[in-house]
PDB file of C-alpha atoms in Angstrom:
ATOM      1  CA  UNK P   1       0.345 -18.125   6.034  1.00 70.00           C
ATOM      2  CA  UNK P   2       0.106 -14.524   4.759  1.00 79.00           C
ATOM      3  CA  UNK P   3       3.139 -12.927   2.909  1.00 86.00           C
ATOM      4  CA  UNK P   4       4.308 -10.069   4.983  1.00 92.00           C
ATOM      5  CA  UNK P   5       3.104 -10.416   8.290  1.00 93.00           C
ATOM      6  CA  UNK P   6       3.370  -7.541  11.615  1.00 93.00           C
ATOM      7  CA  UNK P   7       2.350  -7.267  14.849  1.00 87.00           C
ATOM      8  CA  UNK P   8      -1.451  -5.431  14.400  1.00 85.00           C
ATOM      9  CA  UNK P   9      -1.288  -3.686  17.773  1.00 87.00           C
ATOM     10  CA  UNK P  10      -2.036  -0.899  18.306  1.00 93.00           C
ATOM     11  CA  UNK P  11       0.765  -0.367  20.488  1.00 95.00           C
ATOM     12  CA  UNK P  12      -0.016   2.274  23.274  1.00 96.00           C
ATOM     13  CA  UNK P  13       3.419   4.411  24.068  1.00 97.00           C
ATOM     14  CA  UNK P  14       4.298   7.889  25.754  1.00 97.00           C
ATOM     15  CA  UNK P  15       6.408  10.815  24.231  1.00 97.00           C
ATOM     16  CA  UNK P  16       9.573  10.513  23.867  1.00 97.00           C
ATOM     17  CA  UNK P  17      10.061   6.321  24.295  1.00 97.00           C
ATOM     18  CA  UNK P  18      11.534   4.401  21.994  1.00 97.00           C
ATOM     19  CA  UNK P  19       9.591   1.832  20.608  1.00 96.00           C
ATOM     20  CA  UNK P  20      10.089  -1.096  18.299  1.00 95.00           C
ATOM     21  CA  UNK P  21       7.836  -2.783  14.642  1.00 93.00           C
ATOM     22  CA  UNK P  22       8.216  -5.886  13.611  1.00 93.00           C
ATOM     23  CA  UNK P  23       7.643  -7.465  10.404  1.00 94.00           C
ATOM     24  CA  UNK P  24       8.427 -11.596   8.732  1.00 95.00           C
ATOM     25  CA  UNK P  25       8.168 -12.300   4.990  1.00 92.00           C
ATOM     26  CA  UNK P  26       8.040 -15.309   3.212  1.00 90.00           C
ATOM     27  CA  UNK P  27       9.188 -14.733   0.145  1.00 84.00           C
ATOM     28  CA  UNK P  28      13.285 -15.740   0.486  1.00 82.00           C
ATOM     29  CA  UNK P  29      13.212 -13.820  -3.439  1.00 82.00           C
ATOM     30  CA  UNK P  30      11.944 -10.446  -1.907  1.00 81.00           C
ATOM     31  CA  UNK P  31      14.322  -7.704  -3.281  1.00 78.00           C
ATOM     32  CA  UNK P  32      13.879  -4.537  -1.359  1.00 85.00           C
ATOM     33  CA  UNK P  33      12.219  -3.576   1.360  1.00 90.00           C
ATOM     34  CA  UNK P  34      10.157  -0.182   3.346  1.00 93.00           C
ATOM     35  CA  UNK P  35       8.227   1.064   5.795  1.00 96.00           C
ATOM     36  CA  UNK P  36       5.118   3.366   4.726  1.00 96.00           C
ATOM     37  CA  UNK P  37       3.327   5.168   7.187  1.00 97.00           C
ATOM     38  CA  UNK P  38       0.041   5.624   6.865  1.00 97.00           C
ATOM     39  CA  UNK P  39      -2.336   8.226   8.866  1.00 96.00           C
ATOM     40  CA  UNK P  40      -5.863   8.121   9.954  1.00 93.00           C
ATOM     41  CA  UNK P  41      -7.718   8.330   6.329  1.00 92.00           C
ATOM     42  CA  UNK P  42      -4.931   9.309   4.622  1.00 96.00           C
ATOM     43  CA  UNK P  43      -2.682   7.253   1.821  1.00 96.00           C
ATOM     44  CA  UNK P  44       0.098   5.596   2.631  1.00 97.00           C
ATOM     45  CA  UNK P  45       3.358   7.258   2.151  1.00 96.00           C
ATOM     46  CA  UNK P  46       7.052   6.988   2.331  1.00 94.00           C
ATOM     47  CA  UNK P  47       8.785   6.477   5.529  1.00 96.00           C
ATOM     48  CA  UNK P  48      11.708   4.952   4.755  1.00 94.00           C
ATOM     49  CA  UNK P  49      13.441   1.610   2.275  1.00 90.00           C
ATOM     50  CA  UNK P  50      15.243  -0.752   4.486  1.00 90.00           C
ATOM     51  CA  UNK P  51      18.799  -1.819   3.011  1.00 84.00           C
ATOM     52  CA  UNK P  52      20.551  -4.932   3.918  1.00 83.00           C
ATOM     53  CA  UNK P  53      23.276  -2.147   5.426  1.00 84.00           C
ATOM     54  CA  UNK P  54      20.432  -0.934   7.239  1.00 86.00           C
ATOM     55  CA  UNK P  55      19.341   2.511   6.981  1.00 90.00           C
ATOM     56  CA  UNK P  56      18.811   5.634   9.652  1.00 93.00           C
ATOM     57  CA  UNK P  57      16.795   8.546   9.099  1.00 93.00           C
ATOM     58  CA  UNK P  58      16.835  10.877  12.543  1.00 96.00           C
ATOM     59  CA  UNK P  59      14.817   9.189  15.426  1.00 97.00           C
ATOM     60  CA  UNK P  60      13.806   6.718  12.304  1.00 97.00           C
ATOM     61  CA  UNK P  61      16.429   2.475  12.358  1.00 96.00           C
ATOM     62  CA  UNK P  62      15.606   0.257   9.714  1.00 95.00           C
ATOM     63  CA  UNK P  63      16.543  -2.483   9.644  1.00 94.00           C
ATOM     64  CA  UNK P  64      16.564  -6.078   7.585  1.00 93.00           C
ATOM     65  CA  UNK P  65      17.780  -9.289   8.281  1.00 92.00           C
ATOM     66  CA  UNK P  66      17.674 -11.790   4.852  1.00 90.00           C
ATOM     67  CA  UNK P  67      19.078 -15.021   7.010  1.00 90.00           C
ATOM     68  CA  UNK P  68      16.106 -14.337   9.253  1.00 91.00           C
ATOM     69  CA  UNK P  69      13.540 -12.952   6.509  1.00 92.00           C
ATOM     70  CA  UNK P  70      12.922 -10.198   9.262  1.00 91.00           C
ATOM     71  CA  UNK P  71      12.875  -7.126   8.988  1.00 94.00           C
ATOM     72  CA  UNK P  72      12.179  -3.965  11.542  1.00 95.00           C
ATOM     73  CA  UNK P  73      12.214  -0.502  12.683  1.00 96.00           C
ATOM     74  CA  UNK P  74      13.084   1.646  15.887  1.00 97.00           C
ATOM     75  CA  UNK P  75      11.416   4.761  16.671  1.00 97.00           C
ATOM     76  CA  UNK P  76      13.057   6.860  19.119  1.00 98.00           C
ATOM     77  CA  UNK P  77      12.030   9.457  21.355  1.00 98.00           C
ATOM     78  CA  UNK P  78       8.327   9.154  20.582  1.00 98.00           C
ATOM     79  CA  UNK P  79       6.560  12.351  19.474  1.00 97.00           C
ATOM     80  CA  UNK P  80       2.436  12.559  18.918  1.00 97.00           C
ATOM     81  CA  UNK P  81       2.399  12.793  15.524  1.00 97.00           C
ATOM     82  CA  UNK P  82       4.691  10.134  15.025  1.00 98.00           C
ATOM     83  CA  UNK P  83       0.787   8.578  15.357  1.00 97.00           C
ATOM     84  CA  UNK P  84       0.411   6.565  12.675  1.00 97.00           C
ATOM     85  CA  UNK P  85      -0.433   2.994  11.114  1.00 96.00           C
ATOM     86  CA  UNK P  86       2.869   1.405   9.865  1.00 97.00           C
ATOM     87  CA  UNK P  87       2.763  -0.503   6.408  1.00 96.00           C
ATOM     88  CA  UNK P  88       6.025  -3.417   5.678  1.00 95.00           C
ATOM     89  CA  UNK P  89       6.598  -3.755   2.737  1.00 92.00           C
ATOM     90  CA  UNK P  90       8.723  -6.333   0.906  1.00 90.00           C
ATOM     91  CA  UNK P  91       8.969  -6.595  -3.575  1.00 85.00           C
ATOM     92  CA  UNK P  92       9.601 -10.393  -4.692  1.00 78.00           C
ATOM     93  CA  UNK P  93      11.428 -10.834  -7.731  1.00 71.00           C
ATOM     94  CA  UNK P  94       8.923 -11.075  -9.327  1.00 64.00           C
ATOM     95  CA  UNK P  95       8.855 -12.134 -14.368  1.00 51.00           C
ATOM     96  CA  UNK P  96       7.649  -8.940 -15.967  1.00 53.00           C
ATOM     97  CA  UNK P  97       7.673  -6.150 -12.417  1.00 58.00           C
ATOM     98  CA  UNK P  98       7.675  -5.583  -9.147  1.00 74.00           C
ATOM     99  CA  UNK P  99       4.971  -6.215  -7.361  1.00 78.00           C
ATOM    100  CA  UNK P 100       5.196  -5.396  -3.874  1.00 83.00           C
ATOM    101  CA  UNK P 101       3.364  -7.187  -0.764  1.00 88.00           C
ATOM    102  CA  UNK P 102       1.786  -4.795   1.654  1.00 91.00           C
ATOM    103  CA  UNK P 103       1.570  -6.201   5.699  1.00 93.00           C
ATOM    104  CA  UNK P 104      -1.687  -5.177   7.134  1.00 91.00           C
ATOM    105  CA  UNK P 105      -0.077  -2.478   9.400  1.00 94.00           C
ATOM    106  CA  UNK P 106       0.963  -1.621  13.090  1.00 94.00           C
ATOM    107  CA  UNK P 107      -0.631   1.191  14.375  1.00 95.00           C
ATOM    108  CA  UNK P 108       1.384   3.221  16.864  1.00 97.00           C
ATOM    109  CA  UNK P 109      -0.240   5.883  19.216  1.00 97.00           C
ATOM    110  CA  UNK P 110       1.931   8.338  21.039  1.00 97.00           C
ATOM    111  CA  UNK P 111       0.284   9.986  23.976  1.00 96.00           C
ATOM    112  CA  UNK P 112       1.474  12.729  25.551  1.00 94.00           C
TER     113      UNK P 112
ATOM    114  CA  UNK C   1       4.046  17.529 -10.435  1.00 63.00           C
ATOM    115  CA  UNK C   2       0.088  16.962  -9.420  1.00 82.00           C
ATOM    116  CA  UNK C   3       0.407  13.047  -8.056  1.00 94.00           C
ATOM    117  CA  UNK C   4      -1.587  10.435  -8.744  1.00 97.00           C
ATOM    118  CA  UNK C   5      -5.513  11.622  -9.335  1.00 97.00           C
ATOM    119  CA  UNK C   6      -8.221   9.424  -8.527  1.00 98.00           C
ATOM    120  CA  UNK C   7     -11.936  10.196  -8.703  1.00 97.00           C
ATOM    121  CA  UNK C   8     -14.262  10.462  -7.489  1.00 97.00           C
ATOM    122  CA  UNK C   9     -12.723  10.570  -3.787  1.00 97.00           C
ATOM    123  CA  UNK C  10     -15.775   9.692  -2.892  1.00 97.00           C
ATOM    124  CA  UNK C  11     -18.811   7.194  -4.305  1.00 97.00           C
ATOM    125  CA  UNK C  12     -22.605   6.014  -2.826  1.00 97.00           C
ATOM    126  CA  UNK C  13     -23.802   3.316  -4.966  1.00 97.00           C
ATOM    127  CA  UNK C  14     -26.681   1.082  -3.908  1.00 97.00           C
ATOM    128  CA  UNK C  15     -26.227  -2.663  -4.618  1.00 96.00           C
ATOM    129  CA  UNK C  16     -26.486  -3.900  -8.491  1.00 96.00           C
ATOM    130  CA  UNK C  17     -25.380  -0.253  -9.219  1.00 97.00           C
ATOM    131  CA  UNK C  18     -22.148  -0.307 -11.724  1.00 97.00           C
ATOM    132  CA  UNK C  19     -19.106   2.009 -10.011  1.00 97.00           C
ATOM    133  CA  UNK C  20     -15.717   3.004 -12.673  1.00 98.00           C
ATOM    134  CA  UNK C  21     -13.033   4.115 -10.396  1.00 98.00           C
ATOM    135  CA  UNK C  22     -10.663   6.504 -12.262  1.00 98.00           C
ATOM    136  CA  UNK C  23      -7.015   7.943 -11.488  1.00 98.00           C
ATOM    137  CA  UNK C  24      -3.786  10.007 -13.160  1.00 98.00           C
ATOM    138  CA  UNK C  25      -1.296   8.340 -12.275  1.00 97.00           C
ATOM    139  CA  UNK C  26       2.513  10.172 -11.924  1.00 96.00           C
ATOM    140  CA  UNK C  27       3.635  11.630 -15.414  1.00 94.00           C
ATOM    141  CA  UNK C  28       6.520   8.960 -17.149  1.00 92.00           C
ATOM    142  CA  UNK C  29       5.754   6.365 -14.753  1.00 93.00           C
ATOM    143  CA  UNK C  30       5.221   3.140 -16.306  1.00 91.00           C
ATOM    144  CA  UNK C  31       3.578   1.353 -12.787  1.00 92.00           C
ATOM    145  CA  UNK C  32       0.428   1.405 -12.142  1.00 95.00           C
ATOM    146  CA  UNK C  33      -1.443  -0.652  -9.164  1.00 95.00           C
ATOM    147  CA  UNK C  34      -5.074  -0.573  -7.544  1.00 97.00           C
ATOM    148  CA  UNK C  35      -5.524  -1.221  -4.018  1.00 96.00           C
ATOM    149  CA  UNK C  36      -8.317  -1.979  -1.683  1.00 97.00           C
ATOM    150  CA  UNK C  37      -8.249  -1.436   1.719  1.00 96.00           C
ATOM    151  CA  UNK C  38     -11.046  -2.571   4.227  1.00 94.00           C
ATOM    152  CA  UNK C  39     -10.614  -2.600   8.653  1.00 88.00           C
ATOM    153  CA  UNK C  40     -10.376  -7.123   8.150  1.00 87.00           C
ATOM    154  CA  UNK C  41      -7.905  -7.483   5.100  1.00 87.00           C
ATOM    155  CA  UNK C  42      -5.594  -4.279   5.076  1.00 88.00           C
ATOM    156  CA  UNK C  43      -4.375  -3.392   1.755  1.00 92.00           C
ATOM    157  CA  UNK C  44      -5.208  -5.824  -0.784  1.00 91.00           C
ATOM    158  CA  UNK C  45      -3.122  -5.154  -4.409  1.00 92.00           C
ATOM    159  CA  UNK C  46      -5.469  -6.089  -7.132  1.00 95.00           C
ATOM    160  CA  UNK C  47      -3.831  -5.285 -10.567  1.00 95.00           C
ATOM    161  CA  UNK C  48      -0.984  -3.995 -11.680  1.00 93.00           C
ATOM    162  CA  UNK C  49       0.396  -2.530 -15.491  1.00 94.00           C
ATOM    163  CA  UNK C  50       3.686  -1.600 -17.028  1.00 91.00           C
ATOM    164  CA  UNK C  51       3.177   0.380 -19.820  1.00 92.00           C
ATOM    165  CA  UNK C  52      -0.270  -0.432 -20.280  1.00 94.00           C
ATOM    166  CA  UNK C  53      -0.424  -3.512 -20.098  1.00 94.00           C
ATOM    167  CA  UNK C  54      -1.892  -5.745 -17.252  1.00 94.00           C
ATOM    168  CA  UNK C  55       0.899  -7.835 -15.548  1.00 90.00           C
ATOM    169  CA  UNK C  56      -0.939  -9.582 -12.462  1.00 89.00           C
ATOM    170  CA  UNK C  57      -4.753  -9.399 -11.430  1.00 92.00           C
ATOM    171  CA  UNK C  58      -4.022 -12.496  -9.264  1.00 90.00           C
ATOM    172  CA  UNK C  59      -5.899  -9.630  -6.045  1.00 90.00           C
ATOM    173  CA  UNK C  60      -9.044  -9.258  -8.429  1.00 94.00           C
ATOM    174  CA  UNK C  61     -11.436 -10.729  -6.623  1.00 87.00           C
ATOM    175  CA  UNK C  62     -13.890 -12.312  -8.698  1.00 85.00           C
ATOM    176  CA  UNK C  63     -15.577 -11.507 -12.400  1.00 90.00           C
ATOM    177  CA  UNK C  64     -17.120  -8.205 -11.335  1.00 95.00           C
ATOM    178  CA  UNK C  65     -14.002  -6.547 -11.047  1.00 97.00           C
ATOM    179  CA  UNK C  66     -12.226  -5.286 -14.043  1.00 97.00           C
ATOM    180  CA  UNK C  67      -9.559  -3.217 -14.741  1.00 97.00           C
ATOM    181  CA  UNK C  68      -8.495  -1.096 -17.954  1.00 97.00           C
ATOM    182  CA  UNK C  69      -5.579   1.327 -19.032  1.00 97.00           C
ATOM    183  CA  UNK C  70      -5.793   2.376 -22.028  1.00 96.00           C
ATOM    184  CA  UNK C  71      -3.206   5.038 -21.997  1.00 95.00           C
ATOM    185  CA  UNK C  72      -0.441   6.101 -20.355  1.00 94.00           C
ATOM    186  CA  UNK C  73      -2.280   8.861 -18.425  1.00 95.00           C
ATOM    187  CA  UNK C  74      -5.353   7.137 -17.518  1.00 96.00           C
ATOM    188  CA  UNK C  75      -6.520   3.841 -15.611  1.00 98.00           C
ATOM    189  CA  UNK C  76      -9.894   2.874 -14.612  1.00 98.00           C
ATOM    190  CA  UNK C  77     -11.088  -0.337 -11.684  1.00 98.00           C
ATOM    191  CA  UNK C  78     -15.056  -0.625 -12.519  1.00 98.00           C
ATOM    192  CA  UNK C  79     -17.403  -2.737 -10.016  1.00 97.00           C
ATOM    193  CA  UNK C  80     -20.158  -4.286 -11.910  1.00 96.00           C
ATOM    194  CA  UNK C  81     -22.801  -5.130 -10.261  1.00 96.00           C
ATOM    195  CA  UNK C  82     -21.158  -3.678  -7.038  1.00 96.00           C
ATOM    196  CA  UNK C  83     -22.386  -5.577  -3.636  1.00 96.00           C
ATOM    197  CA  UNK C  84     -21.442  -4.246   0.293  1.00 96.00           C
ATOM    198  CA  UNK C  85     -18.391  -5.884   0.514  1.00 95.00           C
ATOM    199  CA  UNK C  86     -16.979  -3.876  -1.837  1.00 96.00           C
ATOM    200  CA  UNK C  87     -16.872  -0.934   0.487  1.00 97.00           C
ATOM    201  CA  UNK C  88     -13.364   0.136   0.723  1.00 97.00           C
ATOM    202  CA  UNK C  89     -11.171   2.693  -0.002  1.00 98.00           C
ATOM    203  CA  UNK C  90      -9.230   1.925  -3.292  1.00 98.00           C
ATOM    204  CA  UNK C  91      -6.272   4.181  -3.679  1.00 98.00           C
ATOM    205  CA  UNK C  92      -4.383   3.627  -7.272  1.00 98.00           C
ATOM    206  CA  UNK C  93      -0.427   4.310  -6.951  1.00 96.00           C
ATOM    207  CA  UNK C  94       2.047   4.645  -9.438  1.00 95.00           C
ATOM    208  CA  UNK C  95       6.101   4.635  -9.705  1.00 91.00           C
ATOM    209  CA  UNK C  96       9.323   4.449 -12.898  1.00 88.00           C
ATOM    210  CA  UNK C  97      10.483   1.175 -13.918  1.00 79.00           C
ATOM    211  CA  UNK C  98      14.086   2.060 -12.369  1.00 68.00           C
ATOM    212  CA  UNK C  99      14.918  -0.183 -10.180  1.00 75.00           C
ATOM    213  CA  UNK C 100      13.693  -2.827  -6.827  1.00 72.00           C
ATOM    214  CA  UNK C 101      13.610   0.475  -5.194  1.00 78.00           C
ATOM    215  CA  UNK C 102      11.487   3.251  -6.938  1.00 80.00           C
ATOM    216  CA  UNK C 103       9.160   4.376  -4.426  1.00 85.00           C
ATOM    217  CA  UNK C 104       5.330   4.283  -4.687  1.00 90.00           C
ATOM    218  CA  UNK C 105       3.305   7.403  -4.845  1.00 94.00           C
ATOM    219  CA  UNK C 106      -0.400   6.650  -3.330  1.00 97.00           C
ATOM    220  CA  UNK C 107      -3.086   8.477  -4.409  1.00 97.00           C
ATOM    221  CA  UNK C 108      -5.797  10.246  -2.338  1.00 97.00           C
ATOM    222  CA  UNK C 109      -7.856   6.941  -2.479  1.00 97.00           C
ATOM    223  CA  UNK C 110     -11.434   6.365  -3.290  1.00 98.00           C
ATOM    224  CA  UNK C 111     -14.079   5.710  -0.345  1.00 98.00           C
ATOM    225  CA  UNK C 112     -16.660   3.601  -1.986  1.00 98.00           C
ATOM    226  CA  UNK C 113     -19.838   2.674  -0.279  1.00 98.00           C
ATOM    227  CA  UNK C 114     -22.487   0.286  -1.651  1.00 97.00           C
ATOM    228  CA  UNK C 115     -25.418  -0.205   0.190  1.00 96.00           C
TER     229      UNK C 115
END
């Protein structure tokens, strides 16, 4: 079983749609969680952190459920520019440092 | 700040040749990570350093891969000898060590093709 698992998609949605991505992590000692966005042929970039209380940034909402070891990302009012791959990240408590585990990513295509 | 710098951006080589990838992290960042990304396997952590010391190299595929960080501003990932299955995008990333919530910053990557 992979340490961080995501539905690979692709998700094909029309502009204006709401889309949700899910991610599960296997290490219950994971300390911090993130969503990164990766555009085609580019490097991953931080989209948002995922706090225990959940957090919202404009059209994006991230939730964490520690009991179920589950992270979600909700995108409202999808834009064409949201088309990208979304990577879920967990950082397990690891002696000596911050080993980050990336999921394989979920591809999103937003069409006009 | 210039961000994480990687070179070369593209590398095409023949099987059996030595390949050296280079990375300059963001100044002041204590952690440096090397990743490999392929369509089949996604983004894999190969090795990471803290204060120039390798902390975890369990992701290094085999002895053909080696990484060094001789100082705080430079790291290399070497593949010798290279094989076609090493073809991938190799990313370097860095982050400060302040807390678990610090962001990793990725370089633009090196696209490696081994023929």
